[in-house]
XYZ file of C-alpha atoms in Angstrom:
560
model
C -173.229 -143.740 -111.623
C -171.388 -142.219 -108.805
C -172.711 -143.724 -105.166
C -175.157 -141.592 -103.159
C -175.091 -140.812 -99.608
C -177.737 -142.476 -97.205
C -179.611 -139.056 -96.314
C -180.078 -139.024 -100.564
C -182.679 -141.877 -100.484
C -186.230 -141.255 -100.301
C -187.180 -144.376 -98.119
C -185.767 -147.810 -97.229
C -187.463 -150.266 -96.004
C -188.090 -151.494 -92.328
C -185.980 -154.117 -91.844
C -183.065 -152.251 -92.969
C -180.288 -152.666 -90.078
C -176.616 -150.504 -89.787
C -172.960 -151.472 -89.503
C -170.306 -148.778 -88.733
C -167.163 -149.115 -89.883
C -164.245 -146.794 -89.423
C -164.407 -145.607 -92.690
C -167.093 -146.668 -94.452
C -171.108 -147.947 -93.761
C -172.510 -150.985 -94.686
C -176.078 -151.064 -95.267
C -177.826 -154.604 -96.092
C -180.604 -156.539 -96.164
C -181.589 -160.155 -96.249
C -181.287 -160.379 -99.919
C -177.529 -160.673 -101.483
C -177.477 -157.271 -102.853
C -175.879 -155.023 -100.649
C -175.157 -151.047 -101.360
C -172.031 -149.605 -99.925
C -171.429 -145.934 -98.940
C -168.491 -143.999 -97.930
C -168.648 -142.417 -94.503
C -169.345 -138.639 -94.329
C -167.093 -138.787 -90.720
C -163.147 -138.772 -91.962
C -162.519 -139.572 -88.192
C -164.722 -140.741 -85.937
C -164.017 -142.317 -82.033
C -163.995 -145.780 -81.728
C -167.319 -147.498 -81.371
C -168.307 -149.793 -78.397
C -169.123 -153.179 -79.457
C -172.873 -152.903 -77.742
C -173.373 -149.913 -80.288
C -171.752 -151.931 -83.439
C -174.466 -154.610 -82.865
C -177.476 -152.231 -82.439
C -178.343 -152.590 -78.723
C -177.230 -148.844 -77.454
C -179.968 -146.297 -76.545
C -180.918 -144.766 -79.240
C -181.066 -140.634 -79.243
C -184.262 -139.222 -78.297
C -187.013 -138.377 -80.669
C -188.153 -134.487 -80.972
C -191.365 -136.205 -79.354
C -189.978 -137.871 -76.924
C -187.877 -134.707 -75.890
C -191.521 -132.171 -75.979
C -192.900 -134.831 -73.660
C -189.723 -134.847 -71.469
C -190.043 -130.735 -70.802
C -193.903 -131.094 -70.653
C -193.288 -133.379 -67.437
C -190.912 -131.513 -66.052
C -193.067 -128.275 -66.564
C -195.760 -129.855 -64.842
C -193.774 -131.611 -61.842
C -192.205 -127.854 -61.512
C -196.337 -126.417 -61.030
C -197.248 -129.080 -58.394
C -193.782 -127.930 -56.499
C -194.898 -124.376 -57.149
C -198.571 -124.756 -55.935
C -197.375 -127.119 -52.746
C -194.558 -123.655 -51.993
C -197.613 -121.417 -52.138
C -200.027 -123.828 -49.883
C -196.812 -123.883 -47.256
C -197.080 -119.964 -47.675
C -200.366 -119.518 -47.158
C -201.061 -121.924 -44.628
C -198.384 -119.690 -42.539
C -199.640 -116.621 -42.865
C -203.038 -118.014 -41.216
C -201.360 -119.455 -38.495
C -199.833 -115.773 -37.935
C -203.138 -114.149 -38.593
C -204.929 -116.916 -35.977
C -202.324 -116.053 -33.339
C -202.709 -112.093 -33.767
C -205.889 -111.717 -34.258
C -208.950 -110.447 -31.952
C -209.928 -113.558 -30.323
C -213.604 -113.541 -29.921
C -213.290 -116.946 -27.212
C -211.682 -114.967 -24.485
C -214.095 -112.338 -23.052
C -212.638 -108.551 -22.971
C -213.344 -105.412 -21.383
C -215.726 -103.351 -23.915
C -214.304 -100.466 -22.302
C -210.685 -101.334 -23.023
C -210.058 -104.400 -24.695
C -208.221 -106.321 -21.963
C -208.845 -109.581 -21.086
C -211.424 -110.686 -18.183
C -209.734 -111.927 -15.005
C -210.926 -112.457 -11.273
C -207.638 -113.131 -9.877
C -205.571 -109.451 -9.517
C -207.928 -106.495 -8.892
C -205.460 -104.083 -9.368
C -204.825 -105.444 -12.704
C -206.653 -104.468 -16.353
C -209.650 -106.154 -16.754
C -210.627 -107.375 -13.384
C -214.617 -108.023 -12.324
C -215.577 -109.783 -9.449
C -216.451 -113.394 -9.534
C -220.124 -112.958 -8.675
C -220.856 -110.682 -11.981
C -217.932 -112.866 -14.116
C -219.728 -116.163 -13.404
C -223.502 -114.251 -13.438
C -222.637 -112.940 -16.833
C -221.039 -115.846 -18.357
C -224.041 -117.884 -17.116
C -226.143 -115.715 -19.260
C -223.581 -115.240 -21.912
C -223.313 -111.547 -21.562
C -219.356 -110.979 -21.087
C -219.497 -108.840 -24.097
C -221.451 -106.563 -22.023
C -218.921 -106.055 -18.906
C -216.306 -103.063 -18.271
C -213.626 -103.869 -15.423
C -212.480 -102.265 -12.499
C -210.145 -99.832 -14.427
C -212.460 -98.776 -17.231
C -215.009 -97.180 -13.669
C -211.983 -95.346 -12.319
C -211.026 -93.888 -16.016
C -214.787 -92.583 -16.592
C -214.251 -91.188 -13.038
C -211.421 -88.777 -13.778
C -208.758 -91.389 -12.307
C -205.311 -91.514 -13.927
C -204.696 -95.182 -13.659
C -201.750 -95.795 -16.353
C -200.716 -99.271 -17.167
C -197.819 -99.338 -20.241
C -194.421 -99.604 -19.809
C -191.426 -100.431 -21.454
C -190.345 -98.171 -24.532
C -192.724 -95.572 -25.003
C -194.600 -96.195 -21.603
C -195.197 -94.116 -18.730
C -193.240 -93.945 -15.129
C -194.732 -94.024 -11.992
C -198.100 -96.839 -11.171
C -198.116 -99.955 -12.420
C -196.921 -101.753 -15.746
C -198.849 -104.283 -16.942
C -197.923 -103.948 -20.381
C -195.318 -103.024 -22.464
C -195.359 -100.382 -25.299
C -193.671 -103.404 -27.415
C -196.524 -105.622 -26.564
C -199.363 -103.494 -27.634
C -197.679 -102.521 -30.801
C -197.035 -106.253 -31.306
C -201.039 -106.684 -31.285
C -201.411 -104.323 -34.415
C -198.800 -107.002 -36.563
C -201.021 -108.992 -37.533
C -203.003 -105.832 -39.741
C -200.017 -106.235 -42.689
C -201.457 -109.508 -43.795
C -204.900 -108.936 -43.387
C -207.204 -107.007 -45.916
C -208.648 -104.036 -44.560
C -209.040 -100.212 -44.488
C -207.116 -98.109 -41.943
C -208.605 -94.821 -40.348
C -205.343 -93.372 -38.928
C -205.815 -90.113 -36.720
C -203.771 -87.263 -36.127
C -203.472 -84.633 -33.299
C -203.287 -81.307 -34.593
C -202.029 -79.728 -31.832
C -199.061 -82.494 -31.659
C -199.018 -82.689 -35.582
C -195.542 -84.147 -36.392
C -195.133 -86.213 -32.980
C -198.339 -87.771 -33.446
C -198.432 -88.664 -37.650
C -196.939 -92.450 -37.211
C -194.227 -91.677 -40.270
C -193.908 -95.104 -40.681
C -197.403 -96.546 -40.265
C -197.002 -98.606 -43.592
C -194.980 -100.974 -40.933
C -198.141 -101.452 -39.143
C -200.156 -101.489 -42.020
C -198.812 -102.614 -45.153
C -200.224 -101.917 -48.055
C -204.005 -101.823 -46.976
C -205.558 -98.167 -48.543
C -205.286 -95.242 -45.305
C -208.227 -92.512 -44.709
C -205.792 -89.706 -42.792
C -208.490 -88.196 -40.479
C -207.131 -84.673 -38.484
C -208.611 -84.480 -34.149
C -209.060 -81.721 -32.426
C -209.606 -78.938 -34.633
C -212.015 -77.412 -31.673
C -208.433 -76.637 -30.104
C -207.151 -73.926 -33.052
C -207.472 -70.387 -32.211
C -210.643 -68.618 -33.160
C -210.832 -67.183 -36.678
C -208.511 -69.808 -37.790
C -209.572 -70.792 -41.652
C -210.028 -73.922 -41.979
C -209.193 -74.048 -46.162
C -205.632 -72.778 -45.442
C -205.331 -75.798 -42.510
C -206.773 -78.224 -45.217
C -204.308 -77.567 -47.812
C -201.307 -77.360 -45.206
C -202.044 -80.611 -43.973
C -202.378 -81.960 -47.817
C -199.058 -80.701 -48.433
C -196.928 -81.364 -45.464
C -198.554 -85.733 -46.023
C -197.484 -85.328 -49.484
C -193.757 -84.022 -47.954
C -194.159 -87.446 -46.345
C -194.292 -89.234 -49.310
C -197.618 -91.179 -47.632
C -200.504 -91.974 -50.166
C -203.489 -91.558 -48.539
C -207.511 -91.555 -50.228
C -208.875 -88.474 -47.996
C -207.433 -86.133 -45.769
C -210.582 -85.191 -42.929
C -210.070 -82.231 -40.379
C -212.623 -83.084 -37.255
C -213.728 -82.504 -33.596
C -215.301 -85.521 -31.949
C -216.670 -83.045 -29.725
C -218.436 -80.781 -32.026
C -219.124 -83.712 -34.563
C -217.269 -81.389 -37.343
C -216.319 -83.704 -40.369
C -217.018 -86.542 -38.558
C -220.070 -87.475 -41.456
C -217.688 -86.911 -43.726
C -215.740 -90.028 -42.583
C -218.265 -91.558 -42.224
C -219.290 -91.474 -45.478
C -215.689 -92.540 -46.749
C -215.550 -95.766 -44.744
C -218.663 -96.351 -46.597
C -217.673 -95.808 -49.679
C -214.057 -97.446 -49.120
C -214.517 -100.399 -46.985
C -215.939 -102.899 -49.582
C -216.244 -105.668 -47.814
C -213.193 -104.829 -45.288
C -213.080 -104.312 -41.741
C -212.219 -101.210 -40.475
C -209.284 -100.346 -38.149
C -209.084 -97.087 -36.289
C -205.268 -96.298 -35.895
C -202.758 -93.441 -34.123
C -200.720 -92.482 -31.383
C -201.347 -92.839 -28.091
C -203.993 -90.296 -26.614
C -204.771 -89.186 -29.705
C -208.364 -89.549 -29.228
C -209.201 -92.335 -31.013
C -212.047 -93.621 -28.198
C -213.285 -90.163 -28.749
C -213.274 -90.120 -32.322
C -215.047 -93.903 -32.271
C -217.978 -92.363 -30.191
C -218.783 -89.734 -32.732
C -218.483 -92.098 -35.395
C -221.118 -94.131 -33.367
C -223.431 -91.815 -32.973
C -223.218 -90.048 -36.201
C -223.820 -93.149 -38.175
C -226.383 -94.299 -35.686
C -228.693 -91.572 -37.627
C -228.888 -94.152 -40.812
C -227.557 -97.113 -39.380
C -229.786 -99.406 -36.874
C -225.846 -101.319 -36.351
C -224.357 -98.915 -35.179
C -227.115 -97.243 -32.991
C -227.078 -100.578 -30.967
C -223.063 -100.700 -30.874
C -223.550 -97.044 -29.049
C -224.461 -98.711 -25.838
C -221.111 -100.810 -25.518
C -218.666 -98.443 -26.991
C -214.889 -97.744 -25.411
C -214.438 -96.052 -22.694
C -212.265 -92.458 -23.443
C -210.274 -90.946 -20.996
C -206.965 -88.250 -20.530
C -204.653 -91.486 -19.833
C -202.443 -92.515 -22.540
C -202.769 -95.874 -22.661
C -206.452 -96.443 -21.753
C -206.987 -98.968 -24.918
C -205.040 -102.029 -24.159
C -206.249 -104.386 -26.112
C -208.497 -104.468 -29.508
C -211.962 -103.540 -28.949
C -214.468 -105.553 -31.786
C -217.602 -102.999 -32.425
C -220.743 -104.437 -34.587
C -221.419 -101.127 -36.255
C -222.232 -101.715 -40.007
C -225.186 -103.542 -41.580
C -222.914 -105.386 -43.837
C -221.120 -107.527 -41.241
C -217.805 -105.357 -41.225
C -216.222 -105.006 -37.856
C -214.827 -101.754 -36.916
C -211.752 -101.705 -34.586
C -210.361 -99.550 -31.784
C -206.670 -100.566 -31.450
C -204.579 -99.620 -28.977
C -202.822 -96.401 -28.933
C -199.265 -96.732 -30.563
C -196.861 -95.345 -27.400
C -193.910 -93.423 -28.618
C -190.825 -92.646 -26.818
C -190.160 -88.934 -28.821
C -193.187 -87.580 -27.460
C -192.730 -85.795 -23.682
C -195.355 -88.055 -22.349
C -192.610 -90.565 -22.429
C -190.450 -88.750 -19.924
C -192.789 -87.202 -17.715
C -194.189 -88.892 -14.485
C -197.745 -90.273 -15.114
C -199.199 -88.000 -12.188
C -198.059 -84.921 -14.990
C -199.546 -86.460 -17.583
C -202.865 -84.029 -17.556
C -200.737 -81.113 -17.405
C -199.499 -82.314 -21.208
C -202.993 -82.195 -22.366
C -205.513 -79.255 -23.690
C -208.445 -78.747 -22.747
C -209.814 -75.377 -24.478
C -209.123 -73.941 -27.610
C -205.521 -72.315 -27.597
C -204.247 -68.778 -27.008
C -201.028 -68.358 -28.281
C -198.568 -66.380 -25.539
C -196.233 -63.691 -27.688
C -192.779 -62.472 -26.636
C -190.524 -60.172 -27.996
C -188.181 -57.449 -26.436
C -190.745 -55.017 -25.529
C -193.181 -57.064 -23.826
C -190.052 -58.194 -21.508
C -190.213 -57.015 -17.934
C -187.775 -54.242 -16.422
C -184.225 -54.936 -17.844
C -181.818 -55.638 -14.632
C -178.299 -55.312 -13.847
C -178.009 -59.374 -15.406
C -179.893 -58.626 -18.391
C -178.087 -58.602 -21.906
C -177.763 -54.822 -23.427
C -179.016 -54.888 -26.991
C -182.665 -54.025 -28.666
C -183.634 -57.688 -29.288
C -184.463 -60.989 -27.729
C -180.387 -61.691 -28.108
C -178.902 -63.651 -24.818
C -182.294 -64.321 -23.493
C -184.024 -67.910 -22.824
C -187.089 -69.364 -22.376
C -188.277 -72.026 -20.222
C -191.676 -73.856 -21.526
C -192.555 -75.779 -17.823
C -189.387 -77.724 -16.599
C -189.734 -79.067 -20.310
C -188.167 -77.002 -22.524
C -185.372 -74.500 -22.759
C -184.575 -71.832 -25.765
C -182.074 -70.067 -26.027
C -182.151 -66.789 -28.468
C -178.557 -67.223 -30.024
C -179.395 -64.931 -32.991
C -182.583 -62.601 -33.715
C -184.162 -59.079 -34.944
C -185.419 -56.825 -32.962
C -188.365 -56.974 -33.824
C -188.500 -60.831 -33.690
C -191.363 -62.479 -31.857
C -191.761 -66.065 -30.370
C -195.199 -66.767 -29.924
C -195.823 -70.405 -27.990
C -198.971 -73.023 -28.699
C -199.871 -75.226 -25.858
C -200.913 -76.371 -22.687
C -201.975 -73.847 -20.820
C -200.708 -75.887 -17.530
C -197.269 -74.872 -18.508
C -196.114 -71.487 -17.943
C -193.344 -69.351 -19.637
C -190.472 -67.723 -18.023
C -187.689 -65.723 -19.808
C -184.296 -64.950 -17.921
C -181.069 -63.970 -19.202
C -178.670 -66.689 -20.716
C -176.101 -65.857 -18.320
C -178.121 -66.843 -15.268
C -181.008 -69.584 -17.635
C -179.031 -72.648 -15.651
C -179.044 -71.247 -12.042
C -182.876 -70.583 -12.690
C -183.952 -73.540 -13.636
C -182.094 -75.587 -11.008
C -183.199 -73.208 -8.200
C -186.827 -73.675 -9.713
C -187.308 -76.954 -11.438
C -190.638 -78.435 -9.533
C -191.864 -74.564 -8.520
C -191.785 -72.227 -10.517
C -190.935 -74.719 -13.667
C -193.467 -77.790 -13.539
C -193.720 -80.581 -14.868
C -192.007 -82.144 -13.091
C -193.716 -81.980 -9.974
C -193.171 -83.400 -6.270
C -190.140 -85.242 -4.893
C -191.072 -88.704 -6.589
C -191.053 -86.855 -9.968
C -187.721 -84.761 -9.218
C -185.755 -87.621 -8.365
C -186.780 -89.615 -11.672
C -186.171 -85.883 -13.396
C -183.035 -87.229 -15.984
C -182.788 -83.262 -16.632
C -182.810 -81.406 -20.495
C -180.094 -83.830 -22.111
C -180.620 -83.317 -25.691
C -179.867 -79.760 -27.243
C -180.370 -78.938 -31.059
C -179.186 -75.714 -32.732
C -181.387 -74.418 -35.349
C -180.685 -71.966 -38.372
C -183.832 -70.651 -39.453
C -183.503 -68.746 -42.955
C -186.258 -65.917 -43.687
C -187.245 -65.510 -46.830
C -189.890 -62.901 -46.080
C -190.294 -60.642 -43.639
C -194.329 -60.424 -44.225
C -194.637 -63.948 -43.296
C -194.121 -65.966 -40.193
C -190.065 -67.865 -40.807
C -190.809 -71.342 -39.348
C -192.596 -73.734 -36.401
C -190.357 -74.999 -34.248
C -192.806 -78.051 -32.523
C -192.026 -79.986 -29.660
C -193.091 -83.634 -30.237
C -195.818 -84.069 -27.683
C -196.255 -81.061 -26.464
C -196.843 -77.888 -28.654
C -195.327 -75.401 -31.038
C -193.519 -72.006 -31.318
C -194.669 -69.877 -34.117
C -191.532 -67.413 -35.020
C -192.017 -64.243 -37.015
C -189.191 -62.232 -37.915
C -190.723 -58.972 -37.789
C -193.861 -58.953 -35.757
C -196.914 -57.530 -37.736
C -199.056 -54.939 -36.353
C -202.234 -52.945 -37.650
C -201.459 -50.309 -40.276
C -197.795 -50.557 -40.728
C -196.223 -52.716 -43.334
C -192.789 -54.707 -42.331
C -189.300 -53.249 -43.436
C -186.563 -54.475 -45.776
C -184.289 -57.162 -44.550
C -180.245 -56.277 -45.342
C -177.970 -58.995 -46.218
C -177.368 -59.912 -42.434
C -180.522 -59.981 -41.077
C -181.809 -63.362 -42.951
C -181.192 -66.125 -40.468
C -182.223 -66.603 -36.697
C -180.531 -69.369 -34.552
C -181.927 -70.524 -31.198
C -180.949 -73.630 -29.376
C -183.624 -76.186 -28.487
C -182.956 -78.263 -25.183
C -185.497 -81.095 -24.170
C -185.389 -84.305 -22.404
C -183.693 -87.486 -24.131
C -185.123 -88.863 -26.453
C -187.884 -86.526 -27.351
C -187.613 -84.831 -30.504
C -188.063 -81.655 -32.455
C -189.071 -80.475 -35.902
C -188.692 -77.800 -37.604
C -191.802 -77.156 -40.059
C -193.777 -74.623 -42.265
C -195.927 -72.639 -39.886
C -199.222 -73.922 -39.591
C -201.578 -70.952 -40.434
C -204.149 -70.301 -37.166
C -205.682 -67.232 -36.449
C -206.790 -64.246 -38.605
C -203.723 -63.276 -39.627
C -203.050 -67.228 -40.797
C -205.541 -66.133 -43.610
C -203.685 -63.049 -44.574
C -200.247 -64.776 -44.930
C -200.787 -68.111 -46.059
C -200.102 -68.575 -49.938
C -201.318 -71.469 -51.782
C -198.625 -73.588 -54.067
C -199.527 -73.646 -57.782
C -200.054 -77.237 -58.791
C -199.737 -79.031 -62.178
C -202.394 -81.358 -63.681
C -200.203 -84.382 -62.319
C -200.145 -83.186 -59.266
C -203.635 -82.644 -59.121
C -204.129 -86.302 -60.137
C -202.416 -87.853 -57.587
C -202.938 -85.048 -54.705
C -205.532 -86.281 -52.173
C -208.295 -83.923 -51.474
C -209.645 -82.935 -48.098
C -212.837 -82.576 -46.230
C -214.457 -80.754 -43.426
């Protein structure tokens, strides 16, 4: 019978033991009879004398090897779970450090800290009423010095740095109070962010997700009470929806309001409601975009329903023209499920002609009634002089918006009209090209203001930055483009100027492009935009954008 390998046996008994050989295997036991087997390994390495008698480590089991990567799976979850305690126990300490801390007393009026030491300084009340009120633990319930002078019509600025204001004192930097709204991208909460309509693009905070994170964003729209009369408020809506979606900004709601008149202001209300779940509420924007105001008609519109908030109305920030009057963040009790709703300070930036402009201007930058735009196109010029460029259109002419702004008409129609949205503080003057630079240095702080007096003409840098525009038409029947000034206004430019009963013409091949050069102080900016649609004649114009279903799915509505 020919000899069988040792896998061929079906079982051998315990106290079997092994002896290698080079070439062959003995197997034996304690009896004489021994079986021999011929190696399956023609050639194998020589074998250490520890392994020839049995006492070498013998391979691991399949067992052994499961419970080997079962220990080393768990060891690698306690690592895991000890990483992710390190991680979260850091982002409380950041959260402790940035967030409102309730054991230092602030000013209800502006959020800065209490002091008695500096009565110039933010947040200063005399000792008598500190040490009164803290006696009978009401420091919630004190404004300081500044806060009175603000609700007095005082222009008391106090930020700095990049983004701040020249001219008074600097307590705090721009940097420093945009620091304080860190701490909001690891915290869970919902974000109210406002928007100045009349300062659209400088005001919309582009990158707020920086700020913000991921936390959901209400977009709510101020100072609709500014637009012109007969303005439609649908065709505003859906302009607003599409320029945010241009932005590439999700957003829940979009809400056009007036804290004055209370318009959509319930609606908001209703949305925080509906959205906060749980979540404190953070009002957010630019500075002076009136979010004190907009908190105040929040206040008192919820106060209807909401016992909260009716008490929160008697402490509630103060609101003023300053940029800059919230310094610090101001903690309002206003909903009956515990939530805290926020004012934050304003978020100061340097592209917006506050910036630039001495703080003693500052109220010239700022509307007060609803605007009236100012039209000009070659027949509503004065008398033509000997300086004054021959042609029938607004060719080799500039404007001067204030000591702000320059324009120069490179290319135009003649029937092209500039029509300019703003402050009425600012006037408009139009001069030839030729003689636009004499002008304004002969009149910068008379005739052109802001800037104004010899403090602000000496910190005057001048109109450094210059942009050249090409503005395509497309169609003659509708207004070509805005042309907004961040932080100031806009310039509404028709091609042909539309009047009762007569239709525009035909545009030929050269007549479908107008070029003007923008000059404005370093570093604020300018956009170029679809015209925002005010007025009756908005109505007639404005065309609404077919939209697909997916579109419609993901398109936020708005409310007014």
């Amino acid at each position: 019978m020919a000899l069988r390998t040792l896998s061929t046996f079906p079982s051998l008994p315990r106290r079997y033991t092994t002896r290698r050989e080079p070439n062959l295997t003995v197997i034996y036991r304690n009896s004489a009879t021994s079986i021999v087997c011929k190696s399956i390994a023609n050639s194998e390495p020589p074998v250490s004398l520890s392994e020839r008698d049995g006492f070498a480590a013998a391979a691991p089991t399949p067992g052994e090897r499961f419970l080997e990567h079962q220990r080393a799976h768990e060891a690698q979850k306690v690592v895991k779970k000890e990483l992710k305690k390190e991680k979260k126990k850091k982002k409380e300490e950041i959260i402790a450090r940035k967030v409102v801390d309730t054991s230092v007393s602030c000013c209800y009026g502006c959020g800065a800290p209490l002091q008695t030491s500096d009565v110039d300084s933010p947040g200063f009340v005399d000792l008598v009423t500190y040490e009164l009120k803290k006696k009978h633990h009401q420091l919630r319930t004190v404004i300081c010095g500044r806060c009175q002078l603000l609700s007095h019509g005082h222009m008391i600025t106090a930020v700095g740095g990049n983004g701040g204001y020249s001219g008074g004192k600097q307590f705090v930097s721009a940097d420093e109070l945009r620091e304080k709204l860190s701490h909001l991208r690891h915290e869970k909460a919902l974000i109210v962010k406002l928007v100045d309509i009349v300062d659209f693009n400088g005001s919309f905070l582009a990158r707020v997700r920086d700020l913000v994170g991921a936390n959901p964003i209400i977009l709510v729209i101020t100072k609709i009470d500014l637009l012109p009369k007969g303005t439609d408020m649908n065709c505003i809506g859906d302009w607003v929806v599409e320029v945010t979606m241009r932005k590439k900004l999700n957003v829940l709601s979009v809400h056009l309001t007036s804290s004055k008149s209370l318009d959509g202001v319930s609606g908001v209300a209703s949305e925080i409601q509906k959205e906060k779940k749980g979540r404190d509420v953070y009002i957010l924007g630019a500075a002076n975009v009136g979010k004190s105001a907009f908190i105040n008609a929040l206040l008192k519109t919820m106060a209807e329903r909401d016992p909260v908030a009716a008490a929160a109305q008697k402490y509630k920030p103060i609101q003023s023209a300053v940029p800059g009057t919230t310094l610090g963040p101001i903690q309002i009790n206003a909903f009956l499920g515990g939530e805290k709703l926020y004012d934050t300070p304003g978020v100061h930036l340097h592209h917006r002609q506050a910036a630039v402009v001495h703080s003693d201007d500052l109220p010239a930058l700022a509307p007060q009634n609803r605007l009236r735009g100012q039209s000009f196109d070659i027949s509503t010029l004065p008398t033509q002089s000997s300086s004054s460029p021959k042609g029938e259109s607004l060719n080799g002419y500039t404007f001067f918006w204030g000591g702000l702004v320059r324009i120069d008409i490179l290319k135009a129609l003649p029937e092209t009209c500039f029509t300019f949205y703003g402050p009425k503080a600012l006037d408009i003057h139009v001069v030839p090209t030729k003689t636009a630079t004499a002008f304004y240095e002969k009149e910068l702080g008379v005739l052109l203001t802001p800037p104004s007096g010899k403090d602000q003409m000496q910190e005057w840098k001048g109109l450094q930055s210059h942009r050249l525009l090409q503005i395509e038409i497309n169609d003659a029947k509708r207004p070509a483009s805005d042309v907004a000034i961040s932080g100031l206004g806009w310039i509404s430019i028709e091609p042909i100027r539309r009047t009762r009963g007569t239709e525009p013409r035909d545009l030929n091949e050269a007549e479908h492009e107008i070029r003007i050069c923008v000059s404005v102080p370093k570093p604020v900016e300018v956009f170029l935009r679809p015209t925002l649609p005010i007025g009756t004649s908005g109505t007639e114009w404005y065309q609404y954008r077919e939209l697909t279903d997916k579109e419609e799915e993901v398109r936020p509505k708005w409310f007014f």
